[in-house]
Backbone as a chain_set.jsonl record, in Angstrom:
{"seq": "XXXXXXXXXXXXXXXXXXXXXXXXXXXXXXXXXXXXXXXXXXXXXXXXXXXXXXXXXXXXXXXXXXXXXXXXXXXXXXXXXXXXXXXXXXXXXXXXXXXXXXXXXXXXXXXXXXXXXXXXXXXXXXXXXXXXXXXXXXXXXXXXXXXXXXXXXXXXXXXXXXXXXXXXXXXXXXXXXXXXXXXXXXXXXXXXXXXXXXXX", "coords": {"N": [[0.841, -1.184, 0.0], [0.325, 1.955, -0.631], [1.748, 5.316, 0.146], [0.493, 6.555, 3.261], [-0.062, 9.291, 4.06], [-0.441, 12.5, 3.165], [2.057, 14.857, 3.397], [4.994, 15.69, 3.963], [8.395, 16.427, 4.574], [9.764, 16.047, 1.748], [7.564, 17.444, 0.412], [6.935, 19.873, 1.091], [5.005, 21.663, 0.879], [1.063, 21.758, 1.158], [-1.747, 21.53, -0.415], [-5.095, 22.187, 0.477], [-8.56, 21.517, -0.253], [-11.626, 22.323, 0.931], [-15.238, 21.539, 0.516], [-18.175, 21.86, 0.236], [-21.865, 22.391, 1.102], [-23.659, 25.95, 1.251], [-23.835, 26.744, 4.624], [-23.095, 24.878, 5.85], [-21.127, 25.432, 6.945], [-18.299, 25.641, 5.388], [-16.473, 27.6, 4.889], [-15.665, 28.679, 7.456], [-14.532, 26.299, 8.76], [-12.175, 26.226, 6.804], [-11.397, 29.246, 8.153], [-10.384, 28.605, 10.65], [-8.807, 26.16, 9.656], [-6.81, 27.443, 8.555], [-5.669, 28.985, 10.211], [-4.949, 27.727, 12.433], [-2.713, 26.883, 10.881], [-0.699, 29.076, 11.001], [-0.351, 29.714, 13.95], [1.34, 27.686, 14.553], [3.074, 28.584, 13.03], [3.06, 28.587, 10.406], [4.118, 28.9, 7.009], [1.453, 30.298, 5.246], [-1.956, 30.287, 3.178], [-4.927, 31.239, 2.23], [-8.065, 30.744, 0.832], [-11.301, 31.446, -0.297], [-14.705, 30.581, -1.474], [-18.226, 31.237, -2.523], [-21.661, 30.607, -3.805], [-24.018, 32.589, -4.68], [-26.747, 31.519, -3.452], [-27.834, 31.779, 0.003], [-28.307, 29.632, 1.725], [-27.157, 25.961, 0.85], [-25.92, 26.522, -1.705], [-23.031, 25.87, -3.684], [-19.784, 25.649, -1.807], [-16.958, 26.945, -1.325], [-13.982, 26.327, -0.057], [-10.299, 26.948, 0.206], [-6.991, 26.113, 1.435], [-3.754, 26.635, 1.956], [-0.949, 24.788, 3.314], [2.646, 25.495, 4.352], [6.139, 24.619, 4.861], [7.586, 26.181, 3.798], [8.264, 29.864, 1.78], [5.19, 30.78, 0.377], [4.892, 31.007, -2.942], [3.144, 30.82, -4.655], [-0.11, 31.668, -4.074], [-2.694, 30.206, -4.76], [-4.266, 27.3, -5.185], [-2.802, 24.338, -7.174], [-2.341, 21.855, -7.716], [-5.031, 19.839, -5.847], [-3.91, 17.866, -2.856], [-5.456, 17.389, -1.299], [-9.013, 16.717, -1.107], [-12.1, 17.652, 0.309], [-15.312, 16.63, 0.414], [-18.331, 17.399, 1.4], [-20.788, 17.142, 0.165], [-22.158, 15.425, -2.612], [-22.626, 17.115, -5.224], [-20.548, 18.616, -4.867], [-17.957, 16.801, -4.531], [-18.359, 15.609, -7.013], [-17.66, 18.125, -8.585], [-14.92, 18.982, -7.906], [-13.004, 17.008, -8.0], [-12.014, 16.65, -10.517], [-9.56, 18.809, -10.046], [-7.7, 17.178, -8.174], [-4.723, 16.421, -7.313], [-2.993, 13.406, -8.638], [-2.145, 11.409, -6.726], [-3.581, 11.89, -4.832], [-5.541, 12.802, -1.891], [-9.021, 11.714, -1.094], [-11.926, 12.663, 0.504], [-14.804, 12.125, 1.645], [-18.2, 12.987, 3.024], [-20.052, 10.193, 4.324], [-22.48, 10.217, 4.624], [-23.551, 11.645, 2.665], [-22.195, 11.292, 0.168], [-22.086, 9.152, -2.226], [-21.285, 8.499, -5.315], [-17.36, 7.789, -6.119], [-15.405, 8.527, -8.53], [-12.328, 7.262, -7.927], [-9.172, 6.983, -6.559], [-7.861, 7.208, -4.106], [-9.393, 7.221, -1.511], [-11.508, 8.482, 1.19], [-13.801, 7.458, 3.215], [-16.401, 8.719, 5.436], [-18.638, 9.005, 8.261], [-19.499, 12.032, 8.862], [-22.016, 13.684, 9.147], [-23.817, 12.02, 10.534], [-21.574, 11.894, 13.019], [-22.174, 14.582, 13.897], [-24.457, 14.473, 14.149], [-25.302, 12.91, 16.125], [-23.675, 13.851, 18.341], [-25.103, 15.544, 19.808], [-24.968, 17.979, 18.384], [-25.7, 19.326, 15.221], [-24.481, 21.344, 12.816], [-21.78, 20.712, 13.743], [-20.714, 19.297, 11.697], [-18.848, 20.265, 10.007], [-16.027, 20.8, 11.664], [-16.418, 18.141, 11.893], [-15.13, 17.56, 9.89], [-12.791, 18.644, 10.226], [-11.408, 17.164, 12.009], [-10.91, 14.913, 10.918], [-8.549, 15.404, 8.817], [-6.299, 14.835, 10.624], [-5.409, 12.278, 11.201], [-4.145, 12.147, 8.868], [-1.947, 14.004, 7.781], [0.509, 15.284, 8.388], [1.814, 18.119, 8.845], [-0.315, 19.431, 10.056], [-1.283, 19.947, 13.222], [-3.049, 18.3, 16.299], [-3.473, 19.272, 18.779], [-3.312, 22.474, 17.949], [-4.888, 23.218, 16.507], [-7.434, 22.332, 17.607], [-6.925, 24.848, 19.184], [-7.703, 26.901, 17.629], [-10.211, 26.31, 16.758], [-11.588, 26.451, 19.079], [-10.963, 29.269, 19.359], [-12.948, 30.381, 17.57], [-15.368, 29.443, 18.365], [-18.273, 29.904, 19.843], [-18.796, 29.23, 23.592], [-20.72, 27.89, 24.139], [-21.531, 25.674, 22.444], [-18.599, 24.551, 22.198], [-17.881, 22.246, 23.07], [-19.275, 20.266, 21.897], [-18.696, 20.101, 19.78], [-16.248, 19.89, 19.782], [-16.342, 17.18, 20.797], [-16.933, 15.751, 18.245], [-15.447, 16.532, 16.614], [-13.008, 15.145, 17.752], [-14.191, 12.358, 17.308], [-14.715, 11.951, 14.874], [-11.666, 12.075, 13.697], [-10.823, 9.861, 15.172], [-12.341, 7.6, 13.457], [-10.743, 8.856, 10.892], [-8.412, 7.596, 12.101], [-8.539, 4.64, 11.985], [-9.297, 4.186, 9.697], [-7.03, 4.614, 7.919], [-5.258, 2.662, 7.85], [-6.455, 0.997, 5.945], [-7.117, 2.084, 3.255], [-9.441, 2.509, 0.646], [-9.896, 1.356, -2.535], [-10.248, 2.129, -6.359], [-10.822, 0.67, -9.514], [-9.089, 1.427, -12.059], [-10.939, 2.147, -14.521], [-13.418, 2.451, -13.074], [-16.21, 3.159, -11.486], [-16.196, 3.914, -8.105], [-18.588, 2.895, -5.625], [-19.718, 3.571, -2.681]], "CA": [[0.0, 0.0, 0.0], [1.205, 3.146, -0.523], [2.223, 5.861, 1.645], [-1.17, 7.226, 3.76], [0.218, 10.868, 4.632], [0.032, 13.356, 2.566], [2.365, 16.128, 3.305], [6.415, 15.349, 4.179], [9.918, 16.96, 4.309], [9.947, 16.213, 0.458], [6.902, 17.975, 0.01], [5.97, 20.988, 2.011], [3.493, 22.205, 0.468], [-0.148, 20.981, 1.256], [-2.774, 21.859, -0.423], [-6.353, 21.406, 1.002], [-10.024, 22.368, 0.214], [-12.774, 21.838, 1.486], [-16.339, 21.755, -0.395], [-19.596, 21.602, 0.285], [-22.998, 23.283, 0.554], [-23.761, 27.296, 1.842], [-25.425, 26.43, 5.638], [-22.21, 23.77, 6.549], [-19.803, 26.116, 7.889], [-17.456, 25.77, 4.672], [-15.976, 29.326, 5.007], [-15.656, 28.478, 8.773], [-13.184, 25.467, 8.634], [-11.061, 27.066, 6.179], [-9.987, 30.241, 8.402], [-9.657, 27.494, 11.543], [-7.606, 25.88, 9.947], [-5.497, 28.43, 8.112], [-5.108, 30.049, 12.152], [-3.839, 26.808, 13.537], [-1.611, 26.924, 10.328], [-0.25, 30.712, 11.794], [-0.207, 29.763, 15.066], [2.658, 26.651, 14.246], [4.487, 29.224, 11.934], [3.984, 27.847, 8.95], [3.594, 29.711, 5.335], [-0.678, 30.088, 5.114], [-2.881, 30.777, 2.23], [-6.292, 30.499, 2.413], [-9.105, 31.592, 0.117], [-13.171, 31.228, -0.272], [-15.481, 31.198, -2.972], [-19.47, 30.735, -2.57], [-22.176, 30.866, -4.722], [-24.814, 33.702, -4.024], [-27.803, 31.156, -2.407], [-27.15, 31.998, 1.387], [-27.733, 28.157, 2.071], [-27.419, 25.389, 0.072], [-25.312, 27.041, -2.383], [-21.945, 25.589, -3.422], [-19.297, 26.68, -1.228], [-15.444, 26.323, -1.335], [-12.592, 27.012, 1.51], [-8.844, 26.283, 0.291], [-5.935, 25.88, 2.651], [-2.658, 25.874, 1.455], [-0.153, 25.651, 4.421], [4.089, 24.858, 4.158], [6.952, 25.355, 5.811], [8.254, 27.635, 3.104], [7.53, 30.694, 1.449], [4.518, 30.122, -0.783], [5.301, 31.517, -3.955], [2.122, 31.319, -6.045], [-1.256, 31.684, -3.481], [-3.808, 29.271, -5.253], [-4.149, 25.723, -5.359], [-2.561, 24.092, -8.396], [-3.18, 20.034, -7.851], [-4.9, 19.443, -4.509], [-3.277, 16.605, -2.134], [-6.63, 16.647, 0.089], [-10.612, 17.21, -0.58], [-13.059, 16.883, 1.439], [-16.441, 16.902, 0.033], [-19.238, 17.503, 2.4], [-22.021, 16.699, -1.09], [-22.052, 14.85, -4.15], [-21.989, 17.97, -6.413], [-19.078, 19.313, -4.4], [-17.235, 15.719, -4.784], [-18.079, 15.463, -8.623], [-16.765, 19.289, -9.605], [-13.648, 19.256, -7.64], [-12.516, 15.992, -8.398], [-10.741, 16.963, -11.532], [-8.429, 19.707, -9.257], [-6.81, 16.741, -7.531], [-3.464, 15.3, -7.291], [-2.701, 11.647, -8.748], [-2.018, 10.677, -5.148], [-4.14, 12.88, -3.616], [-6.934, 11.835, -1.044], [-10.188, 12.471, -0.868], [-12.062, 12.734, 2.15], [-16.17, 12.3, 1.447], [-19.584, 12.776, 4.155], [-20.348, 8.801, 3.587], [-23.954, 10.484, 4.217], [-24.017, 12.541, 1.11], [-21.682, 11.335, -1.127], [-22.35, 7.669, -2.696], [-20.453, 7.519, -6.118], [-16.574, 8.153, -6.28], [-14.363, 7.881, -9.26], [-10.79, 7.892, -7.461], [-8.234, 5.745, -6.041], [-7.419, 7.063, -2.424], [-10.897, 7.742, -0.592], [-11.787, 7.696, 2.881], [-15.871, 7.604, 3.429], [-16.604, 8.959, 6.841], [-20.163, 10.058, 8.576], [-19.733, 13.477, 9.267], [-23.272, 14.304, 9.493], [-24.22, 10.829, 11.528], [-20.868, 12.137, 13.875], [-22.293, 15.62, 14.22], [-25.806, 14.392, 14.927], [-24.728, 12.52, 17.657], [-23.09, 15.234, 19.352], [-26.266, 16.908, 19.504], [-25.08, 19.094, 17.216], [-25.777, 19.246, 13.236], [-23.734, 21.876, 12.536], [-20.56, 20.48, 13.794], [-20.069, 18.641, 10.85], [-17.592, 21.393, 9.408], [-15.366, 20.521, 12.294], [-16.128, 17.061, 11.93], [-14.294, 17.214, 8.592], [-11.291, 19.07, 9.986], [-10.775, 16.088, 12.931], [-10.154, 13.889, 9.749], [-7.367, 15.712, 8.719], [-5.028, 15.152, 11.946], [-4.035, 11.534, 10.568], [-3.462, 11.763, 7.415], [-1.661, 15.239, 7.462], [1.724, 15.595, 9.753], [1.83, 19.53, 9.191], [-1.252, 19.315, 11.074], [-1.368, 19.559, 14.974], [-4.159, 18.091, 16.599], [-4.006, 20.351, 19.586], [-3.26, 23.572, 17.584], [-6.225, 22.811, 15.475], [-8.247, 22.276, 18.126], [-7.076, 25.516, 19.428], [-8.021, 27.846, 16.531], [-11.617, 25.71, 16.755], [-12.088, 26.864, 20.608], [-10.882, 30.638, 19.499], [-13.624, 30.691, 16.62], [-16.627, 29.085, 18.598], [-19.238, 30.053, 21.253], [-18.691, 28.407, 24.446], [-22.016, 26.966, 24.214], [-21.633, 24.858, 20.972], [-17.431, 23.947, 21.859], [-18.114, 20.491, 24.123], [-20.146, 19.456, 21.103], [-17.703, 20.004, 18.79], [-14.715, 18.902, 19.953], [-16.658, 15.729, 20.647], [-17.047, 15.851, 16.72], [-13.599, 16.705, 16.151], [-12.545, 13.339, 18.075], [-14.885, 11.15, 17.096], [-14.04, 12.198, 13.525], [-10.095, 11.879, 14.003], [-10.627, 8.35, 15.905], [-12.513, 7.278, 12.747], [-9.795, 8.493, 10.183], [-7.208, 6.854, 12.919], [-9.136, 3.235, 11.833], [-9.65, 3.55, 8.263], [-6.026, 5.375, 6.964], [-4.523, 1.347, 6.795], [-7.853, 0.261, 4.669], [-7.763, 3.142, 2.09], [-10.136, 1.959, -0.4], [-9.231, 1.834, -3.816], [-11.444, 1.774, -6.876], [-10.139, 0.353, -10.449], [-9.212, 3.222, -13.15], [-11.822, 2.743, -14.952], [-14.868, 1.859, -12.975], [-17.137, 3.603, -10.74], [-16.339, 3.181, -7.334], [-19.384, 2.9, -5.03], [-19.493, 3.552, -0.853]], "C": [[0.883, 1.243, 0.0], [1.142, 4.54, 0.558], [0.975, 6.608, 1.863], [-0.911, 8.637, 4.036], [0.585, 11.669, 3.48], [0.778, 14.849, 2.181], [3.724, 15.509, 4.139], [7.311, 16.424, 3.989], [9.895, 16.992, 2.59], [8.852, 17.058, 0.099], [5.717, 18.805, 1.078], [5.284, 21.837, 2.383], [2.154, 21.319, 0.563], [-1.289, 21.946, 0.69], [-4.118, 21.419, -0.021], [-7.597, 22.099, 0.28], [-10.989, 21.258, 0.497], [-14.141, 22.209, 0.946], [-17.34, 20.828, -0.086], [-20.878, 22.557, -0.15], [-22.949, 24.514, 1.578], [-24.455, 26.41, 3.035], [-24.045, 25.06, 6.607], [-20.503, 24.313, 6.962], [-17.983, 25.373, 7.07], [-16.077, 26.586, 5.109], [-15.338, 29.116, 6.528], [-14.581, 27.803, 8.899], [-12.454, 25.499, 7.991], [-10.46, 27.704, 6.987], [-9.872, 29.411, 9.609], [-8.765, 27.131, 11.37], [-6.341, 26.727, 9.14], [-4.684, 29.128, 9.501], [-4.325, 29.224, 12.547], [-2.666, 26.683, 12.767], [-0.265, 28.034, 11.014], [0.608, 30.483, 12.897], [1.068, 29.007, 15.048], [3.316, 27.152, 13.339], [4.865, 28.738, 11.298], [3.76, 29.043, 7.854], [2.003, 29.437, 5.309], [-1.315, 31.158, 4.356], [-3.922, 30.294, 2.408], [-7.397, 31.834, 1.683], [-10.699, 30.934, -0.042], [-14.314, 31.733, -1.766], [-17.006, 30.717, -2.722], [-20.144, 31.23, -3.814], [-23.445, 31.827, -4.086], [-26.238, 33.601, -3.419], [-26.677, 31.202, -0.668], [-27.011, 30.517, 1.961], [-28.272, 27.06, 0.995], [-26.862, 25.213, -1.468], [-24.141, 25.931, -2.214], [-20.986, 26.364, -2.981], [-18.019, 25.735, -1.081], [-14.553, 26.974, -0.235], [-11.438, 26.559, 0.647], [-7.743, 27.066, 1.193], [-4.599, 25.586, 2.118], [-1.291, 26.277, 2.593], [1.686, 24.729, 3.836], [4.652, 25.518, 5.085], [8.034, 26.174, 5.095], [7.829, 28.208, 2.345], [6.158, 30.303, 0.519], [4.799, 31.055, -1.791], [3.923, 31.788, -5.252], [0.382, 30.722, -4.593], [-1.93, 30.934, -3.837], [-3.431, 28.094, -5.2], [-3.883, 25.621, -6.648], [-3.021, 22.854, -8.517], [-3.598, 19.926, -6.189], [-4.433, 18.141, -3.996], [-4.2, 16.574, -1.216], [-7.892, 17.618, -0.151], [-11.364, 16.746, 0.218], [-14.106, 17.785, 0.829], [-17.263, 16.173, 0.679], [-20.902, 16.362, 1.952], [-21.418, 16.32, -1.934], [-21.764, 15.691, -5.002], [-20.866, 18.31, -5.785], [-18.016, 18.222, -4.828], [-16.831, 15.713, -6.197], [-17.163, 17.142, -9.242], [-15.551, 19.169, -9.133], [-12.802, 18.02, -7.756], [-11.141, 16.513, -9.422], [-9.5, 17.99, -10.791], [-7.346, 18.832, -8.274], [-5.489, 16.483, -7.898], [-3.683, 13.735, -8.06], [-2.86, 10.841, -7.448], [-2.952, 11.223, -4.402], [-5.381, 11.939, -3.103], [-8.256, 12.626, -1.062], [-10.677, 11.813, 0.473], [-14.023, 12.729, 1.979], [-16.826, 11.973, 3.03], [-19.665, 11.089, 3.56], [-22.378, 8.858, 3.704], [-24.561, 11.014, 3.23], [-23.69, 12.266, -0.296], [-21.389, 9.786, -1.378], [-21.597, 7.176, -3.608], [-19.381, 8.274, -6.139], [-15.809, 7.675, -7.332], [-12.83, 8.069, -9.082], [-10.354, 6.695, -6.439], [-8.046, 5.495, -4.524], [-8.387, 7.937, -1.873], [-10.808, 7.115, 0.798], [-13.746, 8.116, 2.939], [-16.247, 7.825, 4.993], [-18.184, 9.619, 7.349], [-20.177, 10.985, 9.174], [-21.114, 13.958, 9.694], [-23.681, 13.293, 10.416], [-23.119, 11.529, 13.151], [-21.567, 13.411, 14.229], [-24.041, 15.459, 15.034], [-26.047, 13.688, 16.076], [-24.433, 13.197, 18.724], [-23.459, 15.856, 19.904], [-25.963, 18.089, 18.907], [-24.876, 19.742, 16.033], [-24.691, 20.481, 13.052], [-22.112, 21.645, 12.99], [-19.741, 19.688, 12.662], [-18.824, 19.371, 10.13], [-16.095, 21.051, 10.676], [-14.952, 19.403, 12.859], [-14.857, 16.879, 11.36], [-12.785, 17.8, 9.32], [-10.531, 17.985, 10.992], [-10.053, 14.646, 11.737], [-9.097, 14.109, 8.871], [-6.411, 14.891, 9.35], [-4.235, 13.746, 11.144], [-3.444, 10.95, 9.199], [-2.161, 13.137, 6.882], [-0.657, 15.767, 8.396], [1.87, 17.316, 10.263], [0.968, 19.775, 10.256], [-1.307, 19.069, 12.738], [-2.512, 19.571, 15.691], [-4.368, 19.28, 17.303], [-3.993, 21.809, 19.288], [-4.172, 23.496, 16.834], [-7.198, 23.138, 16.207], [-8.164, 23.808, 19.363], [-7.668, 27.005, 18.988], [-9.683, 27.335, 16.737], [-12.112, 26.468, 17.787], [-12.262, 28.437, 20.425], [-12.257, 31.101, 18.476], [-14.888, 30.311, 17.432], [-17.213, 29.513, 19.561], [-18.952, 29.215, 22.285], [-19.519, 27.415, 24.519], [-22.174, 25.503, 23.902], [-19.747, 24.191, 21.3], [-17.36, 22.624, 22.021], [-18.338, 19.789, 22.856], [-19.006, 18.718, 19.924], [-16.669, 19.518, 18.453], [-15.056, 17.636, 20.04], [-16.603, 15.53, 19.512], [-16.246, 15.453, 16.482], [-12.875, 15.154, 16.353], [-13.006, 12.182, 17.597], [-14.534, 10.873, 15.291], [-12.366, 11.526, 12.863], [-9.81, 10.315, 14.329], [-10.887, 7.441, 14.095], [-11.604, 7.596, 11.744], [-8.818, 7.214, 10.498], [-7.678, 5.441, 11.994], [-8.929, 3.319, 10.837], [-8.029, 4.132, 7.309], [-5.124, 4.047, 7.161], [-5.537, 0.727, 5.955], [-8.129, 1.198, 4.158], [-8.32, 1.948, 1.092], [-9.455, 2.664, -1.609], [-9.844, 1.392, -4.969], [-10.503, 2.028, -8.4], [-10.421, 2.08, -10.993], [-10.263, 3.342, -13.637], [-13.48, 2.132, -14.496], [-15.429, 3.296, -11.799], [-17.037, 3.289, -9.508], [-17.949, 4.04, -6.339], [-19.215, 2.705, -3.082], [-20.594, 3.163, -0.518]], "O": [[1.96, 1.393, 0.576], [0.5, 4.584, 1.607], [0.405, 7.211, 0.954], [-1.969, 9.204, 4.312], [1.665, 11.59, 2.895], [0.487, 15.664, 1.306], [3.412, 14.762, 5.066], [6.986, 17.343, 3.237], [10.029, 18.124, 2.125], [9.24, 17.679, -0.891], [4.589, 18.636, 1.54], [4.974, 22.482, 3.384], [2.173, 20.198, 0.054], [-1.66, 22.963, 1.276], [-4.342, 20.218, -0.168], [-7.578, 23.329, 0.263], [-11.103, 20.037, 0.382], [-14.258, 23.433, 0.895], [-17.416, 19.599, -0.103], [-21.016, 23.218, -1.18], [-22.35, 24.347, 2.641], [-25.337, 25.585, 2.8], [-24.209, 24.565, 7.722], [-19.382, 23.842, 7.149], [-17.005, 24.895, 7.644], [-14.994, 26.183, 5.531], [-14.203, 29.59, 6.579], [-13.55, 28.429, 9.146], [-11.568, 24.705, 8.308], [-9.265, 27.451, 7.139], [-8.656, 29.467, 9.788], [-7.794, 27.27, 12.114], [-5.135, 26.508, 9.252], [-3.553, 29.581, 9.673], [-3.205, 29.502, 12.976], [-1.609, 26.441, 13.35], [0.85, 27.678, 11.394], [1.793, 30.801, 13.006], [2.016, 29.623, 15.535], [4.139, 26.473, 12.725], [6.007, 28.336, 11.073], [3.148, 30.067, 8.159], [1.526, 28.303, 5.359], [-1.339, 32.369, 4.576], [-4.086, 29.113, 2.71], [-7.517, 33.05, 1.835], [-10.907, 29.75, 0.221], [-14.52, 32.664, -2.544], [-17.022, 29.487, -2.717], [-19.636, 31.962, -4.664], [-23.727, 31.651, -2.9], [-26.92, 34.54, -3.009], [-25.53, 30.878, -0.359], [-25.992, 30.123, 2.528], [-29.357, 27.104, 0.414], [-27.115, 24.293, -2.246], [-24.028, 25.224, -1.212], [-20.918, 27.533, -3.361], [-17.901, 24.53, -0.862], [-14.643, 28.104, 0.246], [-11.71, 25.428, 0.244], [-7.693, 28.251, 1.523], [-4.284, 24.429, 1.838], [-0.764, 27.374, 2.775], [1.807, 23.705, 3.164], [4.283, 26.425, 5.832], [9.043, 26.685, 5.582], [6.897, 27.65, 1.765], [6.323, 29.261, -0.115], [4.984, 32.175, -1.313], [3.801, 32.534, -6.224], [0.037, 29.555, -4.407], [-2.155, 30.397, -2.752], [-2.233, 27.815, -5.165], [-4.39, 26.415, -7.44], [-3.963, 22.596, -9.265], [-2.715, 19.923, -5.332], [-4.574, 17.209, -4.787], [-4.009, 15.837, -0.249], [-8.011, 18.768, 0.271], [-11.351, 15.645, 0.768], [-14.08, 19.006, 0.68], [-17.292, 14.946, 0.766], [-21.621, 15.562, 2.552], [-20.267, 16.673, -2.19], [-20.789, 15.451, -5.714], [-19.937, 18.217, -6.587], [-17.107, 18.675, -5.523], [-15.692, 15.769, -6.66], [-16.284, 17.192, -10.102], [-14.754, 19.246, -10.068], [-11.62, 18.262, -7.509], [-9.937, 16.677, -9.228], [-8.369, 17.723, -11.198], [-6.401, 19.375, -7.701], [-5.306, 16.321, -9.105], [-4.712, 13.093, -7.845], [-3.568, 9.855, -7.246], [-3.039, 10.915, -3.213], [-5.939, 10.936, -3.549], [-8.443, 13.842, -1.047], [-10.207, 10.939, 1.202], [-14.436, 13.803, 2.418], [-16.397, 11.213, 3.898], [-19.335, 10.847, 2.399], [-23.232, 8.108, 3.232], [-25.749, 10.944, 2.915], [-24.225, 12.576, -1.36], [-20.49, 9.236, -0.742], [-21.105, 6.052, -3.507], [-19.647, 9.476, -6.178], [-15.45, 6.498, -7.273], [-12.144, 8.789, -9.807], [-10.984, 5.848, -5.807], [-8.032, 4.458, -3.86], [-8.266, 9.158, -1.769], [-10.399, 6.08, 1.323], [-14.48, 9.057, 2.639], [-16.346, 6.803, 5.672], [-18.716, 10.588, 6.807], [-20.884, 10.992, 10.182], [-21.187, 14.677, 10.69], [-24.015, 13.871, 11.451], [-23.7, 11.656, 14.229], [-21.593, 13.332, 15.457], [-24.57, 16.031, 15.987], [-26.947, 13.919, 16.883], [-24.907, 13.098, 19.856], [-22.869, 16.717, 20.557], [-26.67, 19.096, 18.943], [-24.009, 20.593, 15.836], [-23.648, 19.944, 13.428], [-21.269, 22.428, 12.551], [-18.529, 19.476, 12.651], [-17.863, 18.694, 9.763], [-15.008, 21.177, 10.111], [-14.043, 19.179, 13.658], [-13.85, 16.36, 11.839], [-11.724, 17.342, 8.897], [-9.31, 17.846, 10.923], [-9.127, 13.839, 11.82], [-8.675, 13.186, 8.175], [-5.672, 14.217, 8.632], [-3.109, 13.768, 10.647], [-2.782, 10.023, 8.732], [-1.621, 13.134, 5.775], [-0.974, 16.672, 9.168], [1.983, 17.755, 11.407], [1.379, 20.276, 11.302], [-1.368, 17.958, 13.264], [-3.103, 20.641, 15.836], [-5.094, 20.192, 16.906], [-4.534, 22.543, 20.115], [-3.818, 24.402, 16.079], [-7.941, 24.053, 15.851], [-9.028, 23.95, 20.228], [-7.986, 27.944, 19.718], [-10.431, 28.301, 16.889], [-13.072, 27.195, 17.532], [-13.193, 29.041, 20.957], [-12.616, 32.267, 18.64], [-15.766, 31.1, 17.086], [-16.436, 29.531, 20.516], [-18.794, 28.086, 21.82], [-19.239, 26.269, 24.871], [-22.629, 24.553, 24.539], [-19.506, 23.241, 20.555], [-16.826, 21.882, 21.196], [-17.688, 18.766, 22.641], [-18.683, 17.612, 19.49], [-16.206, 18.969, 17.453], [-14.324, 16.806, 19.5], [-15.788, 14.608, 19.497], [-16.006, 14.292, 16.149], [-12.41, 14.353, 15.542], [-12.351, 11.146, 17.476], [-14.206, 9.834, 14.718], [-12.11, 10.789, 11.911], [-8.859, 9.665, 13.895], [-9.972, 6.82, 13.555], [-11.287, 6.504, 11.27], [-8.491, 6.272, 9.775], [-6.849, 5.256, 11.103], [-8.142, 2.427, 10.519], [-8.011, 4.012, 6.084], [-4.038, 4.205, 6.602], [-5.167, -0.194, 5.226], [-9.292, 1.576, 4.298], [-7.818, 0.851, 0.845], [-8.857, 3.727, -1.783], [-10.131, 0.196, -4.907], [-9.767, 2.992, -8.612], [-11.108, 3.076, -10.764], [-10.859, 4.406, -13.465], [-14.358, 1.616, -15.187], [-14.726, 4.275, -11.55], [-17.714, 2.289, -9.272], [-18.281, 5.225, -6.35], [-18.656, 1.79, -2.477], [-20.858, 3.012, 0.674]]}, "num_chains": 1, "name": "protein.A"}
């Protein structure tokens, strides 16, 4: 199997986005995690693009963090999506990497055509929690092990500085329960022939 981490000494640039629908706190787990990028003094770009329904809309975050200068701001091949919905999955597909991973809701998003997927229930984890909207912070707990730049607890400190006290308990439960579940499934990446259809 080949190597599960996508971001190394040889390559210290990471690009990320994240894509879903307006209403799932897109926009949200972008500047999180561009902060916890900051905070561990790395190089951090991060940009946002929605579409002009307030929810429900497609909505994009990218994240591009290193540990040297960045030289050109935008994503060129991503090395990590995470799509929240099916349309978000199917348009950004083509923007990946060869190697790159994807990261799908396994509640929203059913068909994948790509090699290194992880299928996780973000929305099942957030509704648990008691609370649906944590799914945006589900997705960023599924980062931590596939992604070394990444520091759990500086992650989860940028999360605490962005949220209501009310809503954090919930979240961070999210966050973990999220993270535990990458932990399990990043030695059983699924892998779906070139040319077929894979199905979750």
């Amino acid at each position: 199997m080949s190597n599960t981490t996508v971001s190394t000494a040889k390559n210290p640039r990471l690009e990320i986005r994240i894509a879903g629908a307006g209403g799932q706190g897109i926009i949200l787990a972008g500047i999180m995690l561009a902060e916890a990028g900051i905070i561990q003094d790395l190089y951090v770009a991060q940009s946002q693009s929605y579409g002009p329904e307030t929810r429900g809309g497609n909505s994009i975050s990218e994240v591009i963090l290193s540990n040297t200068v960045i030289d050109f701001p935008q994503s060129t091949e991503l090395d990590v999506l995470i799509a929240l919905t099916q349309v978000a999955c199917d348009k950004n597909l083509p923007d990946m990497k060869d190697a790159g991973l994807v990261i799908v809701d396994s509640d929203a998003v059913r068909r994948v055509l790509w090699e290194k997927i992880i299928s996780i229930p973000f929305g099942e984890i957030a509704r648990k929690v008691g609370e649906e909207r944590a799914i945006n912070v589900a997705a960023l707990g599924s980062l931590v092990p596939f992604c070394p730049l990444i520091n759990r607890r500086v992650l989860t400190r940028a999360i605490a500085s962005r949220l209501p006290s009310a809503k954090l308990e919930a979240n961070l439960q999210a966050f973990d329960k999220a993270l535990q579940f990458a932990s399990r499934l990043k030695d059983r990446l699924k892998y779906a022939g070139a040319t077929e259809e894979f199905e979750i």
